[in-house]
Amino acid sequence: MSKNMALPTLKTVGVIGTGVIGASWTALFLARGLKVIVTDPAPGADGKLRDYLLKHWLTIPNAKVTQDQYLNNFKFVKDIDTHLGDIDFIQENGPERLDFKRHLFAHLDANTPEHVVIASSSSGLPSSEFITECTKNTARILIGHPFNPPHLVPLVEVVPHRGTGDTYATATLEFYRSLGKDPVLVKKETPGFIANRLQAAVCAEAYSLISRGVVSAEELDKTVTSGLGLRWALTGPIMTNTLGGGGYFNHFMNHLGPALKTWLDDMHQHEFDIDSRDADVLEDKVKDWISRVNLKEIEERRDELLVGLIRSKTERSA
Amino acid sequence: MSKNMALPTLKTVGVIGTGVIGASWTALFLARGLKVIVTDPAPGADGKLRDYLLKHWLTIPNAKVTQDQYLNNFKFVKDIDTHLGDIDFIQENGPERLDFKRHLFAHLDANTPEHVVIASSSSGLPSSEFITECTKNTARILIGHPFNPPHLVPLVEVVPHRGTGDTYATATLEFYRSLGKDPVLVKKETPGFIANRLQAAVCAEAYSLISRGVVSAEELDKTVTSGLGLRWALTGPIMTNTLGGGGYFNHFMNHLGPALKTWLDDMHQHEFDIDSRDADVLEDKVKDWISRVNLKEIEERRDELLVGLIRSKTERSA
C-alpha cells in the first residue's frame, strides 16, 4: 500500500465517546475545519457536548473556521454503524476496560472500510491487547494518546502495536501534525508509554521526599513550578543536559554522571511504597496544603497561563 | 536571638566567585538595589563580570534601579577580607571541592561578624561537610542553591545543616523572597537536595527509553516540552494529581496507584546503567539529533521564552 492511500480524503472524523477527552478531541477537529460524526451512549451526552464546545471555543489556538461552522459541523448520532462508511479517521475514547475495548474494536474493525485508521485514546491499555477479536484489518489500529485537554496541549503519543502498518502510523502522525499537534512516535509498546513513565518517576520521588519530611508538599511543587518545570516547558531533559554541557551531551554525562549515580542510589534506598503507611502520611501532608488553597482559582489560572504559554511558543517558532 | 537580629540592615552583599552563578547572583542583587562587594581570583574576572552585567540588564525582571546604578553599585576587590565587616550577607560560589570549601568557610567564618549569614550556592556538597574547620558561628552557615541563571529563575533551595539556627534559615528565606525569588526550605540534608533528585528521576528513565529504542532523543524531549513540561511550569506534581483527582489527591492515588506501580515495576526492570554500554548507545542516539540542530538558536529562543513565561506568571499572580 502506498503512503498516500492510507487516508485518501481526510474530511470526516468519527469520535466514539464524548467524556472529557472525546469532547476535547471533537472541539479540536471542528476548529480545524473537519466534519465530525460523534456518538456516546450516556444520557444527555449530546447536550453536554454542545455545552463543552461552546465553553471552549475561545481557548482553541488557531481556529480555521467561524464559531458558527465550529458549532454546526458535527452530527451527534445514536448509532454510528450506519455512518462508518462516511468516516475517514476514527478517534476512540471509550472506557479503559479490556473486555469493553476488545468488543468495541472487533465491531469497529468489522464495520469500517479497511483503509480507515482507528486510533484509541487509551492511556494505559496497549492496542495489542484489545485487537485480539478483530478479523478484518488490525494493521490500521493503534494508540493516539493525547495529553489532557487535547484541544490545547500539543502532545499525542502514537503507539503502534507490532502488527500496525508503517503506512498507517505515518498517516496518523501526519494527520495529527496537520491539526497543529506535536505527535511523538513510541516505537515499542511499553507500559505507560513515555509521558506516564516520566511522570511516575517524578511522582515516586516526590512522594518519598514529602512523606519523609524532607520538604513540604507545597514546596515540592514550587521546586517544579519555579525551577525545573519552567525549563522543561521549553527544553526537554536531553536538550537541557546538552546545553548544560556547553553543547555536548557527553560532557554533561562525564561531569554529572557520578553525582547522578549517588543521587539515584540514595533514591533507591528511600523508595516510596504506595502500599505502606507512607501513603497515609503522604495524603495527610498533601491535605494540609490543599485544604488551604482555592482549587478553582488555581485551575483557572493554570488554564489561562497554559493558553498563553502555548500561544507564545507557537508564535515564537513560526 | 530574635528574628530581627539576624539581618539587621541588609544593604550590602558579599559575592565570592564570579563564574556563571556568581555573576548572575550579582546581577540580581544589583538590580534589586543592593550594594555588592565581589571578588574572584581568576585573571580578568572584573572585566568579565562587567560584560555579564551589561549583557543581562534587559532580561532581569522588575529591576528597582536605573541601569547606571545597576552598573555602579558594585565594587570588585582583590582581597575581600578588609571588607567583610561591611557586608550583611554572603553568597559564596566557589568551586565544588571539599578541601577548597572547608578552607574557605573556616576563613570566612573567622573573619565575618558572627550575625552575618554565609550562604553557599553549592549544588552538591551539603554544608555539614564543609563547616568542619569553622570555629566561630556555624549556625549562620547554610546552602542557598539557585537554579541557573539565578537572576531569572525564581527557585532557590535553602538547605540548613543540623546546626544551622532557625533564625538564620528564616532570615535567608526572607531575604531571597525580598529579591522576588521563590525559596524552598529543604528540611533535611539530602543528596541532590530536591530539584536534582527529581531531575535525576526523569533523566534516568529518559536515558533508558532512548537507549532501548522505545523513542528517539528528539521525541523524548518533545514529550516533555509539548506535554508534561507545559503543565509542570504551572502546577507541580502534587497539584497536578490533585486536580486530576477532581480536587482530591487520594482519589487520584486510589484510581492511578495500581497503574503507577505497574509502570514503576517495569521501569525498575529496565533501569539505565550509566557504566554499561547503554551509555554509549545513548550518547550516539543523542548525537544523531543534536548534530542536526542549531544549539545557539535553541538557547536564545529558550531564554527569550523563559523571560516571557516568568513575566506572565508574575503578572498573573499579582
Short mmCIF file of C-alpha atoms in Angstrom, two decimals, chain A residues 123-124 147-149 152-155 157 173 177 182-210 212-217 219-243 246-250 252-254 256-258 260-264 266-268 270-275 279 282-283 285-287 289-290 293 295-306 309-310 312-314 316-317, chain B residues 123-124 147-149 152-155 157 173 177 182-210 212-217 219-243 246-250 252-254 256-258 260-264 266-268 270-275 279 282-283 285-287 289-290 293 295-306 309-310 312-314 316-317:
data_model
loop_
_atom_site.label_atom_id
_atom_site.label_comp_id
_atom_site.label_asym_id
_atom_site.label_seq_id
_atom_site.Cartn_x
_atom_site.Cartn_y
_atom_site.Cartn_z
CA SER A 123 -3.81 5.96 28.31
CA GLY A 124 -2.93 2.56 29.64
CA PHE A 147 -2.43 14.82 26.88
CA ASN A 148 -5.42 16.43 28.56
CA PRO A 149 -7.02 18.59 27.22
CA LEU A 152 -4.95 22.65 23.90
CA VAL A 153 -1.89 20.55 24.79
CA PRO A 154 0.06 19.59 21.65
CA LEU A 155 1.40 16.19 22.74
CA GLU A 157 1.67 9.64 21.87
CA LEU A 173 1.37 11.21 12.66
CA ARG A 177 0.51 17.27 12.72
CA ASP A 182 3.08 17.51 18.22
CA PRO A 183 2.78 13.74 17.90
CA VAL A 184 5.51 11.51 19.26
CA LEU A 185 6.11 8.01 17.90
CA VAL A 186 6.50 5.37 20.61
CA LYS A 187 8.37 2.66 18.71
CA LYS A 188 7.73 -0.22 21.12
CA GLU A 189 4.67 -0.89 23.24
CA THR A 190 5.74 -0.01 26.79
CA PRO A 191 3.59 0.17 29.96
CA GLY A 192 2.65 3.83 30.50
CA PHE A 193 4.11 4.77 27.09
CA ILE A 194 6.53 7.72 27.59
CA ALA A 195 4.75 10.58 29.40
CA ASN A 196 3.19 8.50 32.16
CA ARG A 197 6.51 6.80 32.87
CA LEU A 198 8.38 10.10 33.18
CA GLN A 199 5.55 11.41 35.33
CA ALA A 200 5.66 8.30 37.52
CA ALA A 201 9.41 8.74 38.01
CA VAL A 202 8.91 12.29 39.29
CA CYS A 203 5.88 11.41 41.41
CA ALA A 204 7.54 8.43 43.11
CA GLU A 205 10.48 10.58 44.23
CA ALA A 206 8.20 13.50 45.15
CA TYR A 207 6.04 11.20 47.30
CA SER A 208 9.14 9.85 49.05
CA LEU A 209 10.56 13.30 49.82
CA ILE A 210 7.25 14.60 51.16
CA ARG A 212 9.87 11.51 54.75
CA GLY A 213 9.53 15.15 55.79
CA VAL A 214 12.40 16.40 53.60
CA VAL A 215 10.17 19.05 52.05
CA SER A 216 6.53 20.11 52.34
CA ALA A 217 4.02 19.23 49.61
CA GLU A 219 7.39 23.47 48.43
CA LEU A 220 7.92 20.27 46.46
CA ASP A 221 5.53 21.67 43.89
CA LYS A 222 7.27 25.03 44.00
CA THR A 223 10.58 23.33 43.21
CA VAL A 224 8.95 22.25 39.97
CA THR A 225 6.87 25.31 39.05
CA SER A 226 9.57 27.87 39.95
CA GLY A 227 12.50 25.86 38.66
CA LEU A 228 12.53 22.53 36.85
CA GLY A 229 9.17 22.91 35.12
CA LEU A 230 9.96 26.35 33.70
CA ARG A 231 12.91 24.83 31.91
CA TRP A 232 11.07 21.66 30.85
CA ALA A 233 8.31 23.70 29.24
CA LEU A 234 10.96 24.95 26.81
CA THR A 235 13.72 22.35 26.54
CA GLY A 236 13.41 18.67 27.41
CA PRO A 237 15.83 16.69 29.59
CA ILE A 238 18.19 15.78 26.74
CA MET A 239 18.48 19.29 25.31
CA THR A 240 18.71 20.76 28.82
CA ASN A 241 21.64 18.47 29.59
CA THR A 242 23.26 19.16 26.23
CA LEU A 243 23.10 22.92 26.80
CA GLY A 246 28.22 23.53 26.80
CA GLY A 247 26.68 21.94 23.70
CA TYR A 248 27.96 18.41 24.37
CA PHE A 249 25.74 15.81 25.98
CA ASN A 250 28.76 13.62 26.78
CA PHE A 252 27.40 16.67 30.82
CA MET A 253 27.38 12.91 31.37
CA ASN A 254 31.09 12.80 32.20
CA LEU A 256 27.47 14.89 36.31
CA GLY A 257 27.26 11.12 35.79
CA PRO A 258 28.92 10.21 39.11
CA LEU A 260 23.62 11.26 39.23
CA LYS A 261 24.56 7.79 40.39
CA THR A 262 24.92 8.89 44.02
CA TRP A 263 21.50 10.55 43.93
CA LEU A 264 19.82 7.57 42.28
CA ASP A 266 20.04 7.28 47.67
CA MET A 267 16.63 7.45 45.97
CA HIS A 268 16.55 3.65 45.71
CA HIS A 270 14.33 5.61 50.21
CA GLU A 271 11.86 4.32 47.67
CA PHE A 272 8.23 5.20 48.24
CA ASP A 273 5.96 2.22 48.87
CA ILE A 274 2.40 3.01 47.87
CA ASP A 275 1.08 0.09 49.95
CA ALA A 279 0.93 6.58 51.66
CA LEU A 282 1.74 11.50 52.25
CA GLU A 283 -2.02 12.00 51.94
CA LYS A 285 0.68 16.13 54.29
CA VAL A 286 -0.92 16.87 50.94
CA LYS A 287 -4.25 17.55 52.63
CA TRP A 289 -1.67 22.12 51.95
CA ILE A 290 -4.69 21.58 49.72
CA VAL A 293 -5.90 26.79 48.79
CA LEU A 295 -8.51 24.93 43.74
CA LYS A 296 -10.93 26.60 41.37
CA GLU A 297 -8.76 29.72 41.18
CA ILE A 298 -5.62 27.64 40.73
CA GLU A 299 -7.19 25.67 37.91
CA GLU A 300 -8.48 28.77 36.13
CA ARG A 301 -5.11 30.47 36.44
CA ARG A 302 -3.36 27.34 35.16
CA ASP A 303 -5.62 27.12 32.11
CA GLU A 304 -5.25 30.79 31.30
CA LEU A 305 -1.45 30.64 31.58
CA LEU A 306 -1.38 27.39 29.59
CA LEU A 309 2.31 29.71 27.06
CA ILE A 310 1.29 27.50 24.13
CA SER A 312 3.82 32.25 22.71
CA LYS A 313 5.71 29.04 21.94
CA THR A 314 3.82 28.64 18.65
CA ARG A 316 7.99 32.24 18.52
CA SER A 317 8.66 29.17 16.41
CA SER B 123 24.74 22.25 44.13
CA GLY B 124 26.10 19.07 45.59
CA PHE B 147 18.64 27.30 39.65
CA ASN B 148 20.63 28.61 36.72
CA PRO B 149 20.51 31.51 35.92
CA LEU B 152 15.97 34.84 36.09
CA VAL B 153 14.74 31.53 37.53
CA PRO B 154 12.93 32.05 40.87
CA LEU B 155 13.84 28.78 42.60
CA GLU B 157 16.86 25.63 47.58
CA LEU B 173 14.29 32.71 53.13
CA ARG B 177 11.83 36.41 48.92
CA ASP B 182 10.79 31.58 45.38
CA PRO B 183 12.94 29.91 48.02
CA VAL B 184 12.15 26.36 49.09
CA LEU B 185 13.18 25.03 52.51
CA VAL B 186 14.83 21.61 52.37
CA LYS B 187 14.29 20.40 55.92
CA LYS B 188 16.84 17.58 55.92
CA GLU B 189 20.21 17.43 54.16
CA THR B 190 19.62 15.02 51.26
CA PRO B 191 21.98 14.15 48.37
CA GLY B 192 20.98 16.29 45.38
CA PHE B 193 18.52 18.29 47.54
CA ILE B 194 15.10 18.31 45.78
CA ALA B 195 15.48 19.60 42.22
CA ASN B 196 18.45 17.48 41.24
CA ARG B 197 16.76 14.35 42.57
CA LEU B 198 13.56 14.99 40.59
CA GLN B 199 15.68 15.77 37.56
CA ALA B 200 17.69 12.58 38.04
CA ALA B 201 14.48 10.55 38.22
CA VAL B 202 13.31 11.91 34.86
CA CYS B 203 16.75 11.62 33.23
CA ALA B 204 17.31 8.02 34.33
CA GLU B 205 14.02 6.93 32.75
CA ALA B 206 14.58 9.11 29.68
CA TYR B 207 18.03 7.57 29.15
CA SER B 208 16.57 4.09 29.47
CA LEU B 209 13.77 4.72 26.95
CA ILE B 210 16.12 6.27 24.40
CA ARG B 212 16.35 0.87 24.42
CA GLY B 213 14.98 2.35 21.21
CA VAL B 214 11.48 2.98 22.59
CA VAL B 215 11.60 6.61 21.49
CA SER B 216 14.12 8.89 19.79
CA ALA B 217 16.03 11.51 21.79
CA GLU B 219 10.78 12.82 20.59
CA LEU B 220 11.58 12.09 24.23
CA ASP B 221 12.24 15.79 24.65
CA LYS B 222 9.10 16.65 22.73
CA THR B 223 7.06 14.51 25.15
CA VAL B 224 8.24 16.89 27.84
CA THR B 225 8.17 20.24 26.04
CA SER B 226 4.81 19.66 24.32
CA GLY B 227 3.14 17.88 27.22
CA LEU B 228 4.44 17.22 30.72
CA GLY B 229 6.64 20.31 30.98
CA LEU B 230 3.88 22.71 29.92
CA ARG B 231 1.84 21.51 32.86
CA TRP B 232 4.76 21.41 35.31
CA ALA B 233 5.64 25.03 34.52
CA LEU B 234 2.26 25.93 36.03
CA THR B 235 1.29 23.24 38.56
CA GLY B 236 3.67 20.81 40.27
CA PRO B 237 3.19 17.05 40.52
CA ILE B 238 1.09 17.19 43.70
CA MET B 239 -1.30 19.88 42.49
CA THR B 240 -1.48 18.27 39.06
CA ASN B 241 -2.52 14.99 40.65
CA THR B 242 -4.96 16.72 42.97
CA LEU B 243 -6.67 18.48 40.05
CA GLY B 246 -11.20 16.15 40.79
CA GLY B 247 -9.78 18.11 43.73
CA TYR B 248 -8.86 15.08 45.84
CA PHE B 249 -5.32 13.76 45.90
CA ASN B 250 -6.47 10.46 47.42
CA PHE B 252 -6.06 10.21 42.20
CA MET B 253 -3.95 7.79 44.27
CA ASN B 254 -6.77 5.26 44.55
CA LEU B 256 -3.98 5.59 39.41
CA GLY B 257 -1.95 3.98 42.21
CA PRO B 258 -2.12 0.44 40.78
CA LEU B 260 1.71 3.71 38.83
CA LYS B 261 3.04 0.56 40.47
CA THR B 262 2.96 -1.39 37.21
CA TRP B 263 4.89 1.36 35.43
CA LEU B 264 7.46 1.69 38.21
CA ASP B 266 8.63 -2.12 34.55
CA MET B 267 10.97 0.87 34.92
CA HIS B 268 12.97 -0.99 37.58
CA HIS B 270 14.76 -1.70 32.56
CA GLU B 271 16.91 0.54 34.68
CA PHE B 272 19.57 2.54 32.88
CA ASP B 273 23.14 1.67 33.88
CA ILE B 274 25.44 4.60 33.29
CA ASP B 275 28.52 2.35 33.41
CA ALA B 279 25.63 4.87 27.91
CA LEU B 282 22.53 6.74 24.43
CA GLU B 283 25.28 9.19 23.50
CA LYS B 285 21.41 8.49 19.70
CA VAL B 286 21.61 11.93 21.28
CA LYS B 287 24.38 12.93 18.87
CA TRP B 289 19.72 14.53 16.94
CA ILE B 290 22.00 17.28 18.25
CA VAL B 293 20.06 21.36 15.22
CA LEU B 295 22.05 25.00 19.54
CA LYS B 296 22.67 28.72 19.60
CA GLU B 297 19.21 29.42 18.18
CA ILE B 298 17.59 26.95 20.55
CA GLU B 299 19.29 28.52 23.55
CA GLU B 300 18.33 32.06 22.51
CA ARG B 301 14.75 31.02 21.93
CA ARG B 302 14.64 29.23 25.29
CA ASP B 303 15.96 32.29 27.14
CA GLU B 304 13.54 34.63 25.39
CA LEU B 305 10.56 32.38 26.14
CA LEU B 306 11.75 31.86 29.71
CA LEU B 309 6.96 32.88 30.84
CA ILE B 310 8.30 34.12 34.17
CA SER B 312 3.43 36.31 32.64
CA LYS B 313 3.38 34.09 35.73
CA THR B 314 4.40 37.01 37.93
CA ARG B 316 -0.93 36.88 36.61
CA SER B 317 -0.35 36.21 40.31
#
